[in-house]
Amino acid sequence: MNPGPRISKDPEVRKEELIDAAEALFEEKGYDDTAVSDIVRKVGVAQGTFYLYFRSKEEVLEAFADRLVNEFTVKMREIEDDPGRNAMEKFVLITRASLSLTVGREKMTDLIHEERNAILHYKLEKRMLPSLINTFTRVIEQGNREGLFDVPYPREAAIAVLGISQQFGEGTSDHTMKSIVMESLERILDIIERVLGAKKGTFLDHYKELGR
Amino acid sequence: MNPGPRISKDPEVRKEELIDAAEALFEEKGYDDTAVSDIVRKVGVAQGTFYLYFRSKEEVLEAFADRLVNEFTVKMREIEDDPGRNAMEKFVLITRASLSLTVGREKMTDLIHEERNAILHYKLEKRMLPSLINTFTRVIEQGNREGLFDVPYPREAAIAVLGISQQFGEGTSDHTMKSIVMESLERILDIIERVLGAKKGTFLDHYKELGR
Amino acid sequence: MNPGPRISKDPEVRKEELIDAAEALFEEKGYDDTAVSDIVRKVGVAQGTFYLYFRSKEEVLEAFADRLVNEFTVKMREIEDDPGRNAMEKFVLITRASLSLTVGREKMTDLIHEERNAILHYKLEKRMLPSLINTFTRVIEQGNREGLFDVPYPREAAIAVLGISQQFGEGTSDHTMKSIVMESLERILDIIERVLGAKKGTFLDHYKELGR
Amino acid sequence: MNPGPRISKDPEVRKEELIDAAEALFEEKGYDDTAVSDIVRKVGVAQGTFYLYFRSKEEVLEAFADRLVNEFTVKMREIEDDPGRNAMEKFVLITRASLSLTVGREKMTDLIHEERNAILHYKLEKRMLPSLINTFTRVIEQGNREGLFDVPYPREAAIAVLGISQQFGEGTSDHTMKSIVMESLERILDIIERVLGAKKGTFLDHYKELGR
DNA sequence: CATGAATGAGGGTTCATTCAT
DNA sequence: TATGAATGAACCCTCATTCAT
């Protein structure tokens, strides 16, 4: 009956809060199992308020995905534009970042790989891929110039490399398989060297060097 | 409207009918938007009958996926075991079959790639991948023996090639892009030749030869 | 048919309305045969509104039972605390009130005794008994002090008397038997007098006096 | 498709098997939660077979209740007709038997008292009560003749005593309370002695004497 | 007597979205 | 901008019972 205290906030802030809550809940229970009522409860706001900021439930998902993609794109750009690294180093860094996809959000990888979050996976992939491909392409071109790679079609090679890392990364959702992947890292890198026309063994050196 | 005579059938047959109907509806409207009531109406059977054969709605999806995977696996095996073809030919055939994933079910590709069917995609991929990897691996080994390929780690190469074709295939869901892909086929094959250590241009020849 | 204007009400009021409707329908058709859709239709409210106030159908039953028990408990307390009556008078009043259990809800007795409402019966009995026993116990103690009763173990006597009236009351569900019970009232009271150590015939006098 | 081996049995035997299975399941899960399919599965018989013996699910409940009542009635009759015992002894034996109501079926008491089995409770009570009252009445009359009791209205006294023991027994469903009840046994018996006009303490002696 | 596939009404519940305040 | 009560469509599933064989 009594409206309760009406707290107005900067719309941007409110919206961000809602996306934050949504993200946390999506991680916890998945998109489908997260109710709008869950989100507003977490923020401490009325049901209707949600619809002042998003036209539908799907729109938060969209907004969340956008945010994630933006962060990711920035990260990519930073690596790409780093003048102090050669193409091979950049390549390793990008691969690593894109494999985790998380940018500090460690749970995200699991989130993405859980079956019930397939849609989210799709949304993210569709949005991230273009910038990822672009970045990869440019790094490959840099590598060509540096004489490290020998790639006639950089764009296609970029796509191929992405496909390869994704395919190997897929199995990685199971934590148990991580060590196995590590074991076969050498073999995978051998393949990538072939694709990029790099000298055998050079990638592995860089991987080791860049630690972790 | 009125009951009509009660028609009993061999359970196997009934079950197949239900999966058939489910498949058609999943194609048409997606899994989530297909109601159990839709399925039974299509078969002309009572609602309860459905639950005689499946414990839940998800179980038909499972059954459908299994069926698809089985058919696919058989197809793979046939190609793999064909004594009249060399590794390169088999490779082309497998790629093509796995790209369409459909085995004659033309709409299936779309079905799988529509966002709302992401879960189905996941389910299928998870199930198909192992047999696909195995087949690819053995064909690569055959290629090694035939002197067509030069692959030190056949299994990893198989996975990589799968990743590559998947990545390129992904864009293919939009019909508009098909021609673009065709254009870049040559480039893609170049990459695959590198991965498999095949002579440049040999794949393209086989692709052309095996028509389309 | 068409929506009509949306009418918001004080939640307390809405909830009460729903319980009222539920009660009426439980009386009419029993708990099992009352659908949630019946209840909301009666109130003129949407199906979902019901679940704004009760988590499940059973919860209305619970709420209804609670309400009944509360009313009943208040009634008991009033009689118990009435300073103007002696123990015997109170005893008669309590017996009567507890026999009808209805507090003005005449159909309730039938409701409770119909076989299909056995669960309701159980729920009510379990909840009412404690306060009923307490009240009876205290009245018996008062009677002891007043020299009307001679009861060594008031609590046990209270329980016993309850058992007795319940057993006789049980048959009362059939209206046809009511006269028979009346006939044997004298005999029943004789027994109760024995239990309470009251003088023979005193109860009957009070029953007549307090009319009916 | 193939009918499976068709095992014919003496109808009486089959029916008994079905009631047995029903009883076990009712004990385990309650009447409502026991499906006809559960029963037939337990017996290893087809769904339709059930309906050759019972017109409905409720009819097994009925049949089961009847069987229980019959056994109980026989037990009562035996005690009642025992020429070697006086009324007080018989009284104790009957009370004990009726309290357990189980006739060797130990779980039955719990079964009856669980809320979800309220209906069964009702059915049994309704059926058992008459014979129980009759037996009690005749024993009381015997007691009158033997000079042990002094009861002007045996039938009413029988009903009263039943009510008393039922009320006390009700709490007994919780195993935890059993000891408490034992403690207050003396007090309860004091009340019963009053109702039956027996000499104070005589019941307790018989209870002790008849062991347990 | 027996089978077991088929029936189909029925009901509780969820939740994204709206709207009167 | 905010509230939160109200909406209502939609859906999955159970299970007692029937009936063609």
PDB file of N, CA and C (backbone and C1' of nucleotides) in Angstrom, chain C residues 6 34-37 47-48 51 55-57, chain E residues 10-15 17-21:
ATOM      1  N   ARG C   6      -8.253  -3.230 -13.848  1.00  0.00           N
ATOM      2  CA  ARG C   6      -7.453  -3.972 -12.876  1.00  0.00           C
ATOM      3  C   ARG C   6      -7.622  -3.355 -11.489  1.00  0.00           C
ATOM      4  N   THR C  34     -11.836 -29.110  -5.109  1.00  0.00           N
ATOM      5  CA  THR C  34     -11.797 -27.671  -5.356  1.00  0.00           C
ATOM      6  C   THR C  34     -10.522 -27.329  -6.115  1.00  0.00           C
ATOM      7  N   ALA C  35     -10.695 -26.743  -7.267  1.00  0.00           N
ATOM      8  CA  ALA C  35      -9.525 -26.353  -8.054  1.00  0.00           C
ATOM      9  C   ALA C  35      -9.146 -24.917  -7.734  1.00  0.00           C
ATOM     10  N   VAL C  36      -7.893 -24.634  -7.847  1.00  0.00           N
ATOM     11  CA  VAL C  36      -7.450 -23.260  -7.654  1.00  0.00           C
ATOM     12  C   VAL C  36      -8.207 -22.338  -8.602  1.00  0.00           C
ATOM     13  N   SER C  37      -8.474 -22.848  -9.780  1.00  0.00           N
ATOM     14  CA  SER C  37      -9.206 -22.027 -10.749  1.00  0.00           C
ATOM     15  C   SER C  37     -10.608 -21.701 -10.220  1.00  0.00           C
ATOM     16  N   GLN C  47      -5.653 -16.226 -12.193  1.00  0.00           N
ATOM     17  CA  GLN C  47      -5.057 -17.434 -11.617  1.00  0.00           C
ATOM     18  C   GLN C  47      -3.748 -17.112 -10.880  1.00  0.00           C
ATOM     19  N   GLY C  48      -2.939 -16.323 -11.528  1.00  0.00           N
ATOM     20  CA  GLY C  48      -1.644 -16.004 -10.948  1.00  0.00           C
ATOM     21  C   GLY C  48      -1.748 -15.257  -9.628  1.00  0.00           C
ATOM     22  N   TYR C  51      -1.280 -17.210  -6.504  1.00  0.00           N
ATOM     23  CA  TYR C  51       0.069 -17.591  -6.104  1.00  0.00           C
ATOM     24  C   TYR C  51       0.901 -16.412  -5.615  1.00  0.00           C
ATOM     25  N   ARG C  55       1.721 -20.119  -1.676  1.00  0.00           N
ATOM     26  CA  ARG C  55       2.718 -20.783  -2.501  1.00  0.00           C
ATOM     27  C   ARG C  55       2.148 -22.024  -3.170  1.00  0.00           C
ATOM     28  N   SER C  56       1.094 -22.541  -2.592  1.00  0.00           N
ATOM     29  CA  SER C  56       0.495 -23.741  -3.167  1.00  0.00           C
ATOM     30  C   SER C  56      -0.958 -23.841  -2.738  1.00  0.00           C
ATOM     31  N   LYS C  57      -1.628 -24.760  -3.345  1.00  0.00           N
ATOM     32  CA  LYS C  57      -3.030 -24.952  -2.992  1.00  0.00           C
ATOM     33  C   LYS C  57      -3.151 -25.359  -1.531  1.00  0.00           C
TER      34      LYS C  57
ATOM     35  P    DG E  10     -12.711 -33.070 -16.576  1.00  0.00           P
ATOM     36  O5'  DG E  10     -11.528 -32.828 -15.555  1.00  0.00           O
ATOM     37  C5'  DG E  10     -10.779 -33.917 -15.043  1.00  0.00           C
ATOM     38  C4'  DG E  10      -9.554 -33.352 -14.389  1.00  0.00           C
ATOM     39  C3'  DG E  10      -9.680 -31.843 -14.102  1.00  0.00           C
ATOM     40  O3'  DG E  10      -9.482 -31.643 -12.722  1.00  0.00           O
ATOM     41  C1'  DG E  10      -7.618 -32.330 -15.191  1.00  0.00           C
ATOM     42  P    DG E  11      -9.698 -30.275 -12.063  1.00  0.00           P
ATOM     43  O5'  DG E  11      -8.496 -30.332 -11.031  1.00  0.00           O
ATOM     44  C5'  DG E  11      -7.504 -31.334 -11.128  1.00  0.00           C
ATOM     45  C4'  DG E  11      -6.162 -30.732 -10.882  1.00  0.00           C
ATOM     46  C3'  DG E  11      -6.220 -29.269 -10.440  1.00  0.00           C
ATOM     47  O3'  DG E  11      -5.399 -29.114  -9.318  1.00  0.00           O
ATOM     48  C1'  DG E  11      -4.792 -29.487 -12.310  1.00  0.00           C
ATOM     49  P    DG E  12      -5.613 -27.817  -8.474  1.00  0.00           P
ATOM     50  O5'  DG E  12      -4.068 -27.584  -8.218  1.00  0.00           O
ATOM     51  C5'  DG E  12      -3.254 -28.732  -7.977  1.00  0.00           C
ATOM     52  C4'  DG E  12      -1.854 -28.441  -8.414  1.00  0.00           C
ATOM     53  C3'  DG E  12      -1.308 -27.141  -7.820  1.00  0.00           C
ATOM     54  O3'  DG E  12       0.015 -27.378  -7.364  1.00  0.00           O
ATOM     55  C1'  DG E  12      -1.237 -27.037 -10.198  1.00  0.00           C
ATOM     56  P    DT E  13       0.629 -26.259  -6.458  1.00  0.00           P
ATOM     57  O5'  DT E  13       1.475 -25.441  -7.531  1.00  0.00           O
ATOM     58  C5'  DT E  13       2.286 -26.203  -8.442  1.00  0.00           C
ATOM     59  C4'  DT E  13       2.866 -25.306  -9.496  1.00  0.00           C
ATOM     60  C3'  DT E  13       3.334 -23.932  -9.012  1.00  0.00           C
ATOM     61  O3'  DT E  13       4.750 -23.908  -9.145  1.00  0.00           O
ATOM     62  C1'  DT E  13       2.193 -23.795 -11.096  1.00  0.00           C
ATOM     63  P    DT E  14       5.537 -22.646  -8.691  1.00  0.00           P
ATOM     64  O5'  DT E  14       5.939 -22.017 -10.091  1.00  0.00           O
ATOM     65  C5'  DT E  14       6.305 -22.896 -11.126  1.00  0.00           C
ATOM     66  C4'  DT E  14       6.630 -22.075 -12.355  1.00  0.00           C
ATOM     67  C3'  DT E  14       7.388 -20.778 -12.057  1.00  0.00           C
ATOM     68  O3'  DT E  14       8.447 -20.705 -12.995  1.00  0.00           O
ATOM     69  C1'  DT E  14       5.413 -20.301 -13.278  1.00  0.00           C
ATOM     70  P    DC E  15       9.654 -19.749 -12.756  1.00  0.00           P
ATOM     71  O5'  DC E  15       9.222 -18.502 -13.651  1.00  0.00           O
ATOM     72  C5'  DC E  15       8.592 -18.793 -14.895  1.00  0.00           C
ATOM     73  C4'  DC E  15       8.240 -17.510 -15.583  1.00  0.00           C
ATOM     74  C3'  DC E  15       8.977 -16.288 -15.042  1.00  0.00           C
ATOM     75  O3'  DC E  15       9.259 -15.447 -16.134  1.00  0.00           O
ATOM     76  C1'  DC E  15       6.662 -15.946 -14.861  1.00  0.00           C
ATOM     77  P    DT E  17       9.075 -10.339 -21.386  1.00  0.00           P
ATOM     78  O5'  DT E  17       7.784  -9.515 -20.955  1.00  0.00           O
ATOM     79  C5'  DT E  17       6.521  -9.936 -21.455  1.00  0.00           C
ATOM     80  C4'  DT E  17       5.396  -9.185 -20.769  1.00  0.00           C
ATOM     81  C3'  DT E  17       5.489  -7.651 -20.791  1.00  0.00           C
ATOM     82  O3'  DT E  17       4.335  -7.170 -21.446  1.00  0.00           O
ATOM     83  C1'  DT E  17       4.794  -8.429 -18.679  1.00  0.00           C
ATOM     84  P    DT E  18       4.217  -5.676 -21.815  1.00  0.00           P
ATOM     85  O5'  DT E  18       3.004  -5.183 -20.920  1.00  0.00           O
ATOM     86  C5'  DT E  18       1.839  -5.988 -20.865  1.00  0.00           C
ATOM     87  C4'  DT E  18       0.906  -5.468 -19.790  1.00  0.00           C
ATOM     88  C3'  DT E  18       0.672  -3.955 -19.823  1.00  0.00           C
ATOM     89  O3'  DT E  18      -0.712  -3.740 -19.659  1.00  0.00           O
ATOM     90  C1'  DT E  18       1.320  -4.604 -17.664  1.00  0.00           C
ATOM     91  P    DC E  19      -1.368  -2.428 -20.209  1.00  0.00           P
ATOM     92  O5'  DC E  19      -2.049  -1.845 -18.885  1.00  0.00           O
ATOM     93  C5'  DC E  19      -2.428  -2.721 -17.850  1.00  0.00           C
ATOM     94  C4'  DC E  19      -2.563  -1.947 -16.553  1.00  0.00           C
ATOM     95  C3'  DC E  19      -2.704  -0.430 -16.746  1.00  0.00           C
ATOM     96  O3'  DC E  19      -3.552   0.060 -15.729  1.00  0.00           O
ATOM     97  C1'  DC E  19      -0.869  -0.854 -15.390  1.00  0.00           C
ATOM     98  P    DA E  20      -4.891   0.811 -16.191  1.00  0.00           P
ATOM     99  O5'  DA E  20      -5.431   1.299 -14.775  1.00  0.00           O
ATOM    100  C5'  DA E  20      -5.686   0.330 -13.757  1.00  0.00           C
ATOM    101  C4'  DA E  20      -5.112   0.798 -12.433  1.00  0.00           C
ATOM    102  C3'  DA E  20      -5.463   2.240 -12.060  1.00  0.00           C
ATOM    103  O3'  DA E  20      -5.881   2.262 -10.699  1.00  0.00           O
ATOM    104  C1'  DA E  20      -3.123   1.929 -11.966  1.00  0.00           C
ATOM    105  P    DT E  21      -6.324   3.592 -10.041  1.00  0.00           P
ATOM    106  O5'  DT E  21      -4.990   3.993  -9.278  1.00  0.00           O
ATOM    107  C5'  DT E  21      -4.489   3.112  -8.286  1.00  0.00           C
ATOM    108  C4'  DT E  21      -3.186   3.630  -7.750  1.00  0.00           C
ATOM    109  C3'  DT E  21      -3.220   5.089  -7.264  1.00  0.00           C
ATOM    110  O3'  DT E  21      -3.048   5.093  -5.852  1.00  0.00           O
ATOM    111  C1'  DT E  21      -1.241   4.606  -8.470  1.00  0.00           C
TER     112       DT E  21
END
